[in-house]
Coordinates of C-alpha atoms in Angstrom, one line a residue:
Chain H
X1 CA -2.3 -2.2 27.4
X2 CA -4.1 -0.3 24.2
X3 CA -4.1 -2.3 20.9
X4 CA -3.0 -0.3 17.2
X5 CA -3.3 -1.1 14.0
X6 CA -0.2 0.8 11.6
X7 CA -0.5 1.1 7.9
X8 CA 2.2 1.7 5.9
X9 CA 3.2 2.5 2.6
X10 CA 6.3 2.2 1.5
X11 CA 6.5 3.4 -2.0
X12 CA 9.7 4.0 -4.8
X13 CA 11.2 7.3 -4.1
X14 CA 9.5 9.9 -6.8
X15 CA 12.4 10.4 -10.0
X16 CA 13.3 6.4 -9.6
X17 CA 13.0 3.9 -12.5
X18 CA 10.2 1.8 -11.1
X19 CA 9.9 -0.7 -13.9
X20 CA 7.6 -3.0 -12.3
X21 CA 5.4 0.3 -12.0
X22 CA 6.1 0.4 -16.1
X23 CA 4.9 -3.2 -16.6
X24 CA 1.2 -2.8 -14.3
X25 CA 1.4 0.7 -17.0
X26 CA 2.2 -1.4 -20.2
X27 CA -0.2 -4.5 -19.3
X28 CA -3.3 -1.2 -18.4
X29 CA -2.7 0.0 -21.9
X30 CA -2.7 -3.7 -23.7
X31 CA -6.0 -3.8 -21.9
X32 CA -7.6 -0.6 -23.7
X33 CA -7.4 1.2 -21.1
X34 CA -7.2 4.8 -21.9
X35 CA -4.9 7.9 -20.6
X36 CA -2.9 6.2 -18.2
X37 CA 0.1 8.3 -16.9
X38 CA 2.2 7.2 -14.3
X39 CA 1.7 3.9 -12.7
X40 CA 4.5 3.1 -9.3
X41 CA 4.3 -0.2 -7.0
X42 CA 4.9 0.0 -3.5
X43 CA 4.0 -2.3 -0.5
X44 CA 1.4 -1.8 1.9
X45 CA 2.0 -3.0 5.2
X46 CA 0.1 -3.3 8.2
X47 CA 0.8 -4.2 11.6
X48 CA -0.4 -4.4 14.6
X49 CA 1.2 -2.7 18.1
X50 CA 0.3 -3.2 21.6
X51 CA 1.3 0.2 22.9
X52 CA 1.4 2.6 25.8
X53 CA 0.3 5.5 23.5
X54 CA -0.2 6.7 19.9
X55 CA 3.5 8.9 20.0
X56 CA 5.3 5.5 21.2
X57 CA 3.1 3.5 18.1
X58 CA 3.9 5.7 15.6
X59 CA 8.1 6.3 16.6
X60 CA 8.3 2.3 17.2
X61 CA 6.2 1.9 13.3
X62 CA 8.9 4.3 11.9
X63 CA 11.4 2.6 13.3
X64 CA 10.1 -0.4 12.1
X65 CA 10.7 1.4 8.3
X66 CA 13.7 2.9 8.8
X67 CA 15.5 -0.6 9.9
X68 CA 13.3 -3.7 7.8
X69 CA 10.6 -2.5 5.9
X70 CA 11.6 0.3 3.7
X71 CA 15.5 0.6 1.6
X72 CA 16.0 4.2 2.5
X73 CA 17.5 4.7 0.0
X74 CA 15.6 4.1 -3.0
X75 CA 11.9 4.3 -1.3
X76 CA 9.8 7.3 0.5
X77 CA 7.3 5.8 3.6
X78 CA 4.1 6.7 5.4
X79 CA 3.0 5.7 8.6
X80 CA -0.9 6.1 10.0
X81 CA -1.8 4.5 13.7
X82 CA -4.9 4.1 13.8
X83 CA -6.8 2.6 17.8
X84 CA -7.6 -1.2 16.7
X85 CA -11.7 -0.8 16.8
Chain R
X1 CA -9.8 16.4 -19.8
X2 CA -9.1 16.5 -15.5
X3 CA -6.1 14.2 -14.4
X4 CA -7.1 12.5 -11.3
X5 CA -4.4 10.2 -9.1
X6 CA -5.5 6.7 -8.0
X7 CA -4.3 4.9 -4.9
X8 CA -5.1 1.5 -4.7
X9 CA -4.7 -0.3 -1.5
X10 CA -4.2 -4.2 -2.6
X11 CA -4.4 -6.8 0.9
X12 CA -4.0 -10.1 1.5
X13 CA -7.8 -11.3 2.2
X14 CA -7.8 -11.7 6.0
X15 CA -8.4 -15.3 7.4
X16 CA -6.1 -16.7 4.7
X17 CA -2.2 -17.0 5.2
X18 CA 0.3 -14.3 4.3
X19 CA 4.2 -16.2 4.5
X20 CA 5.1 -12.7 3.7
X21 CA 3.6 -10.4 6.5
X22 CA 4.5 -13.9 8.6
X23 CA 8.0 -14.2 8.3
X24 CA 8.2 -9.6 9.1
X25 CA 6.9 -10.4 11.5
X26 CA 8.5 -13.0 12.7
X27 CA 12.1 -10.0 11.8
X28 CA 10.8 -7.5 13.7
X29 CA 10.5 -10.0 16.8
X30 CA 14.5 -10.4 16.2
X31 CA 15.2 -7.0 15.6
X32 CA 13.6 -6.7 19.1
X33 CA 10.1 -5.1 18.7
X34 CA 7.8 -6.5 21.2
X35 CA 4.0 -6.4 21.3
X36 CA 4.1 -7.2 17.4
X37 CA 0.8 -8.7 16.2
X38 CA -0.6 -9.7 13.3
X39 CA 1.3 -8.3 9.9
X40 CA 0.2 -8.4 6.6
X41 CA 1.5 -7.8 3.5
X42 CA 0.0 -6.2 0.4
X43 CA 0.5 -4.2 -2.4
X44 CA 0.1 0.1 -2.3
X45 CA -0.1 1.1 -6.4
X46 CA -0.7 4.9 -7.2
X47 CA -2.1 6.0 -11.1
X48 CA -2.6 8.9 -12.8
X49 CA -5.3 9.2 -15.1
X50 CA -7.4 11.4 -17.0
X51 CA -10.6 10.9 -17.0
X52 CA -13.9 13.4 -17.8
X53 CA -15.0 12.9 -14.1
X54 CA -14.0 11.4 -10.6
X55 CA -16.9 8.8 -11.0
X56 CA -15.4 7.7 -14.5
X57 CA -12.1 7.0 -12.6
X58 CA -13.3 5.8 -9.9
X59 CA -15.2 3.1 -11.9
X60 CA -12.3 2.4 -14.2
X61 CA -9.8 2.2 -11.4
X62 CA -11.5 -0.8 -9.6
X63 CA -12.0 -2.7 -13.5
X64 CA -7.9 -2.5 -13.5
X65 CA -7.7 -3.9 -9.6
X66 CA -10.8 -7.2 -11.2
X67 CA -8.9 -7.0 -14.8
X68 CA -5.2 -7.6 -13.3
X69 CA -3.7 -5.6 -9.8
X70 CA -6.1 -8.0 -8.0
X71 CA -6.2 -11.6 -7.2
X72 CA -9.9 -12.1 -7.2
X73 CA -10.2 -15.3 -4.8
X74 CA -6.9 -14.7 -2.3
X75 CA -6.9 -10.7 -1.8
X76 CA -9.1 -7.0 -1.3
X77 CA -8.6 -3.9 -2.8
X78 CA -9.8 -0.2 -1.7
X79 CA -9.5 2.3 -4.3
X80 CA -8.4 6.3 -2.9
X81 CA -9.6 8.7 -5.6
X82 CA -8.1 12.6 -5.1
X83 CA -8.1 15.3 -8.0
X84 CA -3.9 15.4 -9.1
X85 CA -2.3 19.1 -7.4

């Protein structure tokens, strides 16, 4: 069965407070990086998956996000499926 | 000054143990997702930055990773610079 590399990016939903991002932004300013605007911190998850085809891999990856990986109230996610090299 | 959206992806270095990824992989298996292989969990950080040009934005973003965002011993990072819409 073909193997796929799933790349998931989970970010705090736009408009919601992101205290971790705010802390990172303040730390960057303290390090004298100028003109740092909004900073948001989320999670990047890579999953290797054996599925018959790309569509099944994408559907399963989205279900993983809905059921486990992302918080549906506070987070948005993006899924990218690549064929494993 | 033009504004850029910086997308940083920080992942545990290949070959190093990733306990968080292992825990997520086991949780996915417990939810009856089949054939889940290696899972790795890292951080996704988005930063909006005002810089004169794309090259300066990229150089500053890489310096942020080296000095604050990533652990140079245990993590690898990728930086993507996009013009803010």
